[in-house]
Amino acid sequence: MKVGVIGLGNMGAGMALSAARAGLSVVGHDPATTSASALREAGVMLVDTIAELSAHADAIVLSLPTSDIVEKVVLGPGGVLENARPGQIVLDTSTADPASTLRISKALDGSLLRFVDGPVSGGPKAAHAGSMTMLLGGEPTDIETLAPLLDALTGKRVHVGPVSAGHSAKLFNNLLCGINLIAVGEAIRVAKASGLDIEQILDGVNAGSGRSGVTEVNCPTWILNGAFNSGFTMKLMRKDLRLAAEMLEKAGAQTPLSNEALRIWADSAAVLADDEDFNRIVDYKESEQ
Ligand code: NAD
């Protein structure tokens, strides 16, 4: 399988390297990548235009910052649709707005292009290791066709429904993680104020039904040891939570707890800078503003 990767930043460069390491032929396009020499050394061919990339690729991976950019890259002038060849599949690994993903998928109806959304987690480390977790939205046959590429990029993948369901599931995941981080931050403060050993308390929690990814992974890896070096920034988390807020608003269901957590995350921008680790929200106290 020949692969094209558009967007060679922290995640996309790692994916291109993982695909090349797995023996796939890889072409990349990103006018502002900082990984050009590492990519060339690994045999990734860098090209200046989407037309050149498209001429080479059976599957086109997108790893882009926002849905606006994804729409422009796929549907805009000189973009993927304009240069499409029969049977090509676009795999959008960006964390994106599900409504935008549906718009793209409708615009591609009847075209030569297939579209699958596959947002990822695990951060740049997992992208480089080819061990990301991917939530897939799309037709089962398209996902089967992508198998050699998905094998190279992922350690775990879950097919969660039709096109855009992957992007929705990713927003639910990050919303629940965001709510949990605030709740665990409160538990840590209460334990400390009560003179309890938080590590021992969390050992207990992790043996029970209050456990979560935050208590089992984030706490020991990045929070309790003060490392705060997960590689996932406040800026990216706030982007994901803004998208989650839009998803909740469109749904119109009652979500008082989510709304309050989203407000706390938004307000925290006054004291927690965009380049801070997202786990820092556990230290955020509203009274300090
Ligand atoms: P990044 O900013 O490091 O990389 C984005 C890259 O896209 C940049 O190199 C930029 O030059 C390039 N780009 C922008 N517009 C372009 C265009 N029109 N054509 C070609 N390239 C273009 O971001 P990242 O951390 O790699 O994240 C990429 C996506 O993955 C985002 O949607 C992010 O939310 C998601 N994500 C990131 C992480 C993480 O830990 N960093 C984890 C999971 C998901």
Short mmCIF file of C-alpha atoms and ligand atoms in Angstrom, two decimals:
data_model
loop_
_atom_site.label_atom_id
_atom_site.label_comp_id
_atom_site.label_asym_id
_atom_site.label_seq_id
_atom_site.Cartn_x
_atom_site.Cartn_y
_atom_site.Cartn_z
CA MET A 1 0.00 0.00 0.00
CA LYS A 2 1.28 3.48 -0.92
CA VAL A 3 0.59 6.12 1.70
CA GLY A 4 0.47 9.91 1.63
CA VAL A 5 0.55 11.90 4.89
CA ILE A 6 -0.66 15.51 4.93
CA GLY A 7 0.37 17.36 8.10
CA LEU A 8 3.78 16.29 9.41
CA GLY A 9 3.70 17.81 12.91
CA ASN A 10 4.14 16.05 16.27
CA MET A 11 1.67 13.30 15.33
CA GLY A 12 1.82 13.18 11.51
CA ALA A 13 5.63 12.91 11.35
CA GLY A 14 5.52 9.99 13.79
CA MET A 15 2.83 8.28 11.70
CA ALA A 16 4.84 8.74 8.48
CA LEU A 17 7.91 7.23 10.18
CA SER A 18 5.90 4.29 11.55
CA ALA A 19 4.38 3.58 8.12
CA ALA A 20 7.82 3.73 6.46
CA ARG A 21 9.29 1.43 9.14
CA ALA A 22 6.53 -1.09 8.38
CA GLY A 23 7.70 -1.21 4.76
CA LEU A 24 4.99 0.97 3.22
CA SER A 25 5.97 3.49 0.57
CA VAL A 26 5.35 6.95 2.11
CA VAL A 27 5.05 10.45 0.69
CA GLY A 28 4.50 13.50 2.92
CA HIS A 29 3.29 17.07 2.48
CA ASP A 30 3.59 19.88 5.02
CA PRO A 31 5.07 23.25 4.06
CA ALA A 32 6.07 23.92 7.69
CA THR A 33 7.26 20.56 9.05
CA THR A 34 10.22 20.64 11.44
CA SER A 35 10.97 16.92 10.88
CA ALA A 36 12.06 17.07 7.21
CA SER A 37 15.53 15.59 7.67
CA ALA A 38 14.39 12.72 9.96
CA LEU A 39 11.61 11.91 7.49
CA ARG A 40 13.92 11.95 4.44
CA GLU A 41 16.45 9.77 6.28
CA ALA A 42 13.69 7.21 6.92
CA GLY A 43 12.86 7.14 3.21
CA VAL A 44 9.78 9.39 3.29
CA MET A 45 9.57 11.46 0.09
CA LEU A 46 8.49 15.05 0.76
CA VAL A 47 6.47 16.85 -1.90
CA ASP A 48 5.31 20.45 -2.30
CA THR A 49 1.75 19.88 -3.49
CA ILE A 50 -1.26 17.69 -2.76
CA ALA A 51 -1.37 16.86 -6.51
CA GLU A 52 2.07 15.21 -6.27
CA LEU A 53 1.14 13.40 -3.08
CA SER A 54 -2.14 12.19 -4.54
CA ALA A 55 -0.48 10.83 -7.68
CA HIS A 56 1.51 8.44 -5.41
CA ALA A 57 -0.95 7.46 -2.68
CA ASP A 58 -3.62 4.75 -2.32
CA ALA A 59 -4.40 5.99 1.20
CA ILE A 60 -4.10 9.62 2.35
CA VAL A 61 -3.63 10.22 6.07
CA LEU A 62 -4.56 13.66 7.42
CA SER A 63 -3.04 14.92 10.71
CA LEU A 64 -4.09 18.56 10.78
CA PRO A 65 -4.77 21.10 13.54
CA THR A 66 -8.42 22.04 12.86
CA SER A 67 -11.55 21.01 10.91
CA ASP A 68 -11.37 24.24 8.87
CA ILE A 69 -7.97 23.18 7.59
CA VAL A 70 -9.19 19.60 6.96
CA GLU A 71 -12.12 20.95 4.87
CA LYS A 72 -9.76 23.22 2.89
CA VAL A 73 -7.25 20.42 2.29
CA VAL A 74 -9.92 17.91 1.16
CA LEU A 75 -12.46 20.11 -0.66
CA GLY A 76 -10.54 23.30 -1.48
CA PRO A 77 -8.75 24.31 -4.67
CA GLY A 78 -5.74 22.08 -5.40
CA GLY A 79 -6.98 19.76 -2.64
CA VAL A 80 -7.45 16.01 -2.28
CA LEU A 81 -10.84 15.83 -4.05
CA GLU A 82 -9.64 17.81 -7.05
CA ASN A 83 -6.71 15.38 -7.44
CA ALA A 84 -8.57 12.17 -6.54
CA ARG A 85 -7.90 8.85 -8.23
CA PRO A 86 -10.33 5.87 -8.20
CA GLY A 87 -10.33 3.88 -4.96
CA GLN A 88 -8.35 6.37 -2.90
CA ILE A 89 -9.26 6.46 0.79
CA VAL A 90 -8.76 9.47 3.07
CA LEU A 91 -8.09 8.61 6.74
CA ASP A 92 -8.57 11.71 8.90
CA THR A 93 -6.66 11.16 12.15
CA SER A 94 -7.11 14.78 13.28
CA THR A 95 -9.27 15.44 16.32
CA ALA A 96 -12.07 17.16 14.46
CA ASP A 97 -15.63 18.47 14.57
CA PRO A 98 -18.02 15.57 13.70
CA ALA A 99 -20.37 18.04 11.94
CA SER A 100 -17.54 19.12 9.64
CA THR A 101 -16.67 15.46 9.00
CA LEU A 102 -20.28 14.80 7.94
CA ARG A 103 -20.18 17.85 5.61
CA ILE A 104 -17.01 16.51 3.98
CA SER A 105 -18.46 13.02 3.66
CA LYS A 106 -21.64 14.42 1.98
CA ALA A 107 -19.53 16.54 -0.39
CA LEU A 108 -17.61 13.38 -1.38
CA ASP A 109 -20.78 11.36 -2.10
CA GLY A 110 -20.55 10.05 -5.66
CA SER A 111 -16.89 11.10 -6.02
CA LEU A 112 -13.82 8.88 -6.49
CA LEU A 113 -12.79 9.35 -2.84
CA ARG A 114 -13.70 7.27 0.20
CA PHE A 115 -13.50 8.82 3.68
CA VAL A 116 -12.80 7.28 7.10
CA ASP A 117 -12.34 9.19 10.35
CA GLY A 118 -9.77 7.71 12.72
CA PRO A 119 -8.85 10.10 15.55
CA VAL A 120 -6.08 8.84 17.75
CA SER A 121 -4.74 8.85 21.29
CA GLY A 122 -1.37 8.03 22.82
CA GLY A 123 0.37 11.27 21.83
CA PRO A 124 3.53 11.76 19.75
CA LYS A 125 5.28 8.86 21.52
CA ALA A 126 2.66 6.34 20.34
CA ALA A 127 2.58 7.92 16.86
CA HIS A 128 6.35 7.32 16.57
CA ALA A 129 6.05 3.79 18.01
CA GLY A 130 3.11 2.80 15.80
CA SER A 131 1.10 1.99 18.93
CA MET A 132 -1.70 4.57 18.85
CA THR A 133 -5.28 3.79 19.81
CA MET A 134 -7.62 4.72 16.93
CA LEU A 135 -11.42 5.16 17.00
CA LEU A 136 -12.73 4.47 13.51
CA GLY A 137 -15.83 5.81 11.80
CA GLY A 138 -16.62 4.56 8.31
CA GLU A 139 -17.64 1.66 6.07
CA PRO A 140 -16.28 -1.75 7.21
CA THR A 141 -14.95 -2.45 3.69
CA ASP A 142 -12.93 0.80 3.66
CA ILE A 143 -11.50 0.00 7.09
CA GLU A 144 -10.54 -3.50 5.89
CA THR A 145 -8.79 -1.99 2.86
CA LEU A 146 -6.78 0.24 5.21
CA ALA A 147 -5.62 -2.74 7.34
CA PRO A 148 -1.91 -2.70 6.31
CA LEU A 149 -1.72 1.01 7.19
CA LEU A 150 -3.72 0.62 10.42
CA ASP A 151 -1.44 -2.28 11.46
CA ALA A 152 1.55 0.05 11.04
CA LEU A 153 0.05 2.93 13.01
CA THR A 154 -1.97 1.40 15.83
CA GLY A 155 -1.69 -0.88 18.84
CA LYS A 156 -5.45 -0.89 19.31
CA ARG A 157 -8.36 0.16 17.13
CA VAL A 158 -12.12 0.23 17.67
CA HIS A 159 -14.69 0.61 14.89
CA VAL A 160 -17.37 2.75 16.54
CA GLY A 161 -19.83 3.35 13.67
CA PRO A 162 -20.35 5.17 10.37
CA VAL A 163 -18.35 8.21 9.14
CA SER A 164 -18.03 10.90 11.89
CA ALA A 165 -18.69 8.42 14.75
CA GLY A 166 -14.92 8.17 15.35
CA HIS A 167 -14.68 11.93 15.79
CA SER A 168 -17.74 11.93 18.11
CA ALA A 169 -16.32 9.08 20.23
CA LYS A 170 -13.01 10.93 20.57
CA LEU A 171 -14.83 14.05 21.85
CA PHE A 172 -16.82 11.96 24.37
CA ASN A 173 -13.55 10.39 25.51
CA ASN A 174 -11.77 13.70 25.99
CA LEU A 175 -14.82 15.27 27.67
CA LEU A 176 -14.99 12.39 30.17
CA CYS A 177 -11.21 12.60 30.72
CA GLY A 178 -11.55 16.39 31.28
CA ILE A 179 -14.36 15.92 33.83
CA ASN A 180 -12.36 13.17 35.55
CA LEU A 181 -9.20 15.26 35.83
CA ILE A 182 -11.14 17.97 37.67
CA ALA A 183 -12.76 15.41 40.00
CA VAL A 184 -9.43 13.69 40.72
CA GLY A 185 -7.79 17.09 41.37
CA GLU A 186 -10.46 17.68 44.03
CA ALA A 187 -9.86 14.24 45.56
CA ILE A 188 -6.11 14.93 45.73
CA ARG A 189 -6.74 18.27 47.52
CA VAL A 190 -9.16 16.66 49.99
CA ALA A 191 -6.74 13.79 50.72
CA LYS A 192 -3.85 16.18 51.31
CA ALA A 193 -5.95 18.48 53.53
CA SER A 194 -7.02 15.44 55.55
CA GLY A 195 -3.43 14.26 56.06
CA LEU A 196 -3.93 11.12 53.95
CA ASP A 197 -1.32 9.50 51.72
CA ILE A 198 -2.75 10.12 48.24
CA GLU A 199 -0.74 7.31 46.60
CA GLN A 200 -2.17 4.78 49.05
CA ILE A 201 -5.66 6.25 48.66
CA LEU A 202 -5.39 5.89 44.86
CA ASP A 203 -4.20 2.28 45.24
CA GLY A 204 -7.50 1.73 47.01
CA VAL A 205 -9.54 3.63 44.41
CA ASN A 206 -7.86 1.66 41.61
CA ALA A 207 -9.05 -1.55 43.25
CA GLY A 208 -12.64 -0.27 43.11
CA SER A 209 -15.28 1.17 40.80
CA GLY A 210 -14.09 4.78 41.16
CA ARG A 211 -10.98 4.03 39.10
CA SER A 212 -10.42 5.60 35.67
CA GLY A 213 -7.73 6.20 33.07
CA VAL A 214 -6.86 9.32 35.05
CA THR A 215 -6.39 7.45 38.36
CA GLU A 216 -4.66 4.43 36.77
CA VAL A 217 -2.44 6.14 34.18
CA ASN A 218 -2.29 9.96 34.45
CA CYS A 219 -1.81 10.06 38.23
CA PRO A 220 1.23 7.78 38.48
CA THR A 221 2.76 8.78 35.13
CA TRP A 222 2.46 12.58 35.03
CA ILE A 223 0.67 14.01 38.09
CA LEU A 224 1.79 12.63 41.46
CA ASN A 225 5.49 12.61 40.46
CA GLY A 226 5.22 16.26 39.27
CA ALA A 227 6.47 15.33 35.77
CA PHE A 228 3.59 16.94 33.82
CA ASN A 229 5.25 15.93 30.54
CA SER A 230 2.55 13.91 28.75
CA GLY A 231 3.18 15.72 25.43
CA PHE A 232 -0.50 16.75 25.23
CA THR A 233 -0.94 20.48 25.82
CA MET A 234 -3.65 22.62 27.37
CA LYS A 235 -4.12 24.21 23.94
CA LEU A 236 -5.01 20.89 22.27
CA MET A 237 -7.22 19.79 25.17
CA ARG A 238 -9.09 23.11 25.14
CA LYS A 239 -9.62 22.74 21.38
CA ASP A 240 -11.10 19.27 21.93
CA LEU A 241 -13.31 20.51 24.78
CA ARG A 242 -14.59 23.45 22.69
CA LEU A 243 -15.58 20.88 20.04
CA ALA A 244 -17.22 18.75 22.76
CA ALA A 245 -19.15 21.83 23.98
CA GLU A 246 -20.46 22.40 20.43
CA MET A 247 -21.47 18.74 20.21
CA LEU A 248 -23.41 19.02 23.50
CA GLU A 249 -25.09 22.25 22.41
CA LYS A 250 -26.20 20.74 19.08
CA ALA A 251 -27.60 17.66 20.88
CA GLY A 252 -29.67 19.84 23.22
CA ALA A 253 -29.69 17.17 25.98
CA GLN A 254 -29.38 18.15 29.68
CA THR A 255 -25.69 18.10 30.67
CA PRO A 256 -25.21 20.18 33.85
CA LEU A 257 -22.07 18.37 35.07
CA SER A 258 -20.38 18.52 31.64
CA ASN A 259 -21.31 22.21 31.32
CA GLU A 260 -19.72 23.03 34.69
CA ALA A 261 -16.53 21.09 33.84
CA LEU A 262 -16.32 22.82 30.45
CA ARG A 263 -16.70 26.21 32.18
CA ILE A 264 -13.87 25.37 34.61
CA TRP A 265 -11.59 24.31 31.73
CA ALA A 266 -12.41 27.50 29.79
CA ASP A 267 -11.86 29.77 32.85
CA SER A 268 -8.54 28.05 33.64
CA ALA A 269 -7.07 29.70 30.54
CA ALA A 270 -6.61 32.85 32.68
CA VAL A 271 -3.88 31.13 34.74
CA LEU A 272 -2.85 27.95 32.88
CA ALA A 273 -1.02 28.81 29.65
CA ASP A 274 -1.67 27.01 26.36
CA ASP A 275 1.74 25.33 26.38
CA GLU A 276 1.27 23.78 29.85
CA ASP A 277 0.61 20.05 30.16
CA PHE A 278 -3.14 19.34 30.17
CA ASN A 279 -2.83 17.41 33.45
CA ARG A 280 -2.09 20.74 35.20
CA ILE A 281 -5.86 21.24 35.51
CA VAL A 282 -5.63 19.13 38.72
CA ASP A 283 -3.80 22.08 40.38
CA TYR A 284 -6.28 24.71 39.19
CA LYS A 285 -8.18 26.44 41.99
CA GLU A 286 -10.82 29.01 41.03
CA SER A 287 -10.06 31.09 44.12
CA GLU A 288 -6.55 31.80 42.77
CA GLN A 289 -7.79 33.69 39.72
P1 NAD B 1 1.01 19.98 15.15
O1 NAD B 1 0.64 21.42 15.23
O2 NAD B 1 2.31 19.51 15.74
O3 NAD B 1 1.02 19.53 13.59
C1 NAD B 1 0.10 19.97 12.64
C2 NAD B 1 0.88 20.10 11.33
O4 NAD B 1 -0.06 20.41 10.29
C3 NAD B 1 1.92 21.24 11.36
O5 NAD B 1 3.21 20.74 11.07
C4 NAD B 1 1.44 22.20 10.26
O6 NAD B 1 2.49 22.82 9.52
C5 NAD B 1 0.63 21.25 9.36
N1 NAD B 1 -0.33 21.93 8.51
C6 NAD B 1 -1.18 22.92 8.83
N2 NAD B 1 -1.90 23.28 7.74
C7 NAD B 1 -1.50 22.48 6.73
C8 NAD B 1 -1.88 22.35 5.36
N3 NAD B 1 -2.83 23.13 4.82
N4 NAD B 1 -1.25 21.43 4.57
C9 NAD B 1 -0.29 20.62 5.12
N5 NAD B 1 0.12 20.68 6.41
C10 NAD B 1 -0.48 21.61 7.19
O7 NAD B 1 -0.21 19.16 15.76
P2 NAD B 1 -0.19 17.65 16.29
O8 NAD B 1 0.09 17.64 17.74
O9 NAD B 1 0.61 16.83 15.36
O10 NAD B 1 -1.76 17.30 16.14
C11 NAD B 1 -2.34 16.96 14.88
C12 NAD B 1 -3.77 16.50 15.11
O11 NAD B 1 -3.76 15.36 15.97
C13 NAD B 1 -4.64 17.56 15.82
O12 NAD B 1 -5.94 17.50 15.30
C14 NAD B 1 -4.59 17.14 17.29
O13 NAD B 1 -5.74 17.57 18.01
C15 NAD B 1 -4.54 15.63 17.14
N6 NAD B 1 -3.94 14.92 18.28
C16 NAD B 1 -2.78 15.36 18.88
C17 NAD B 1 -2.25 14.65 19.95
C18 NAD B 1 -0.97 15.10 20.64
O14 NAD B 1 -0.68 14.58 21.74
N7 NAD B 1 -0.20 16.01 20.08
C19 NAD B 1 -2.89 13.49 20.43
C20 NAD B 1 -4.04 13.06 19.78
C21 NAD B 1 -4.57 13.78 18.72
#
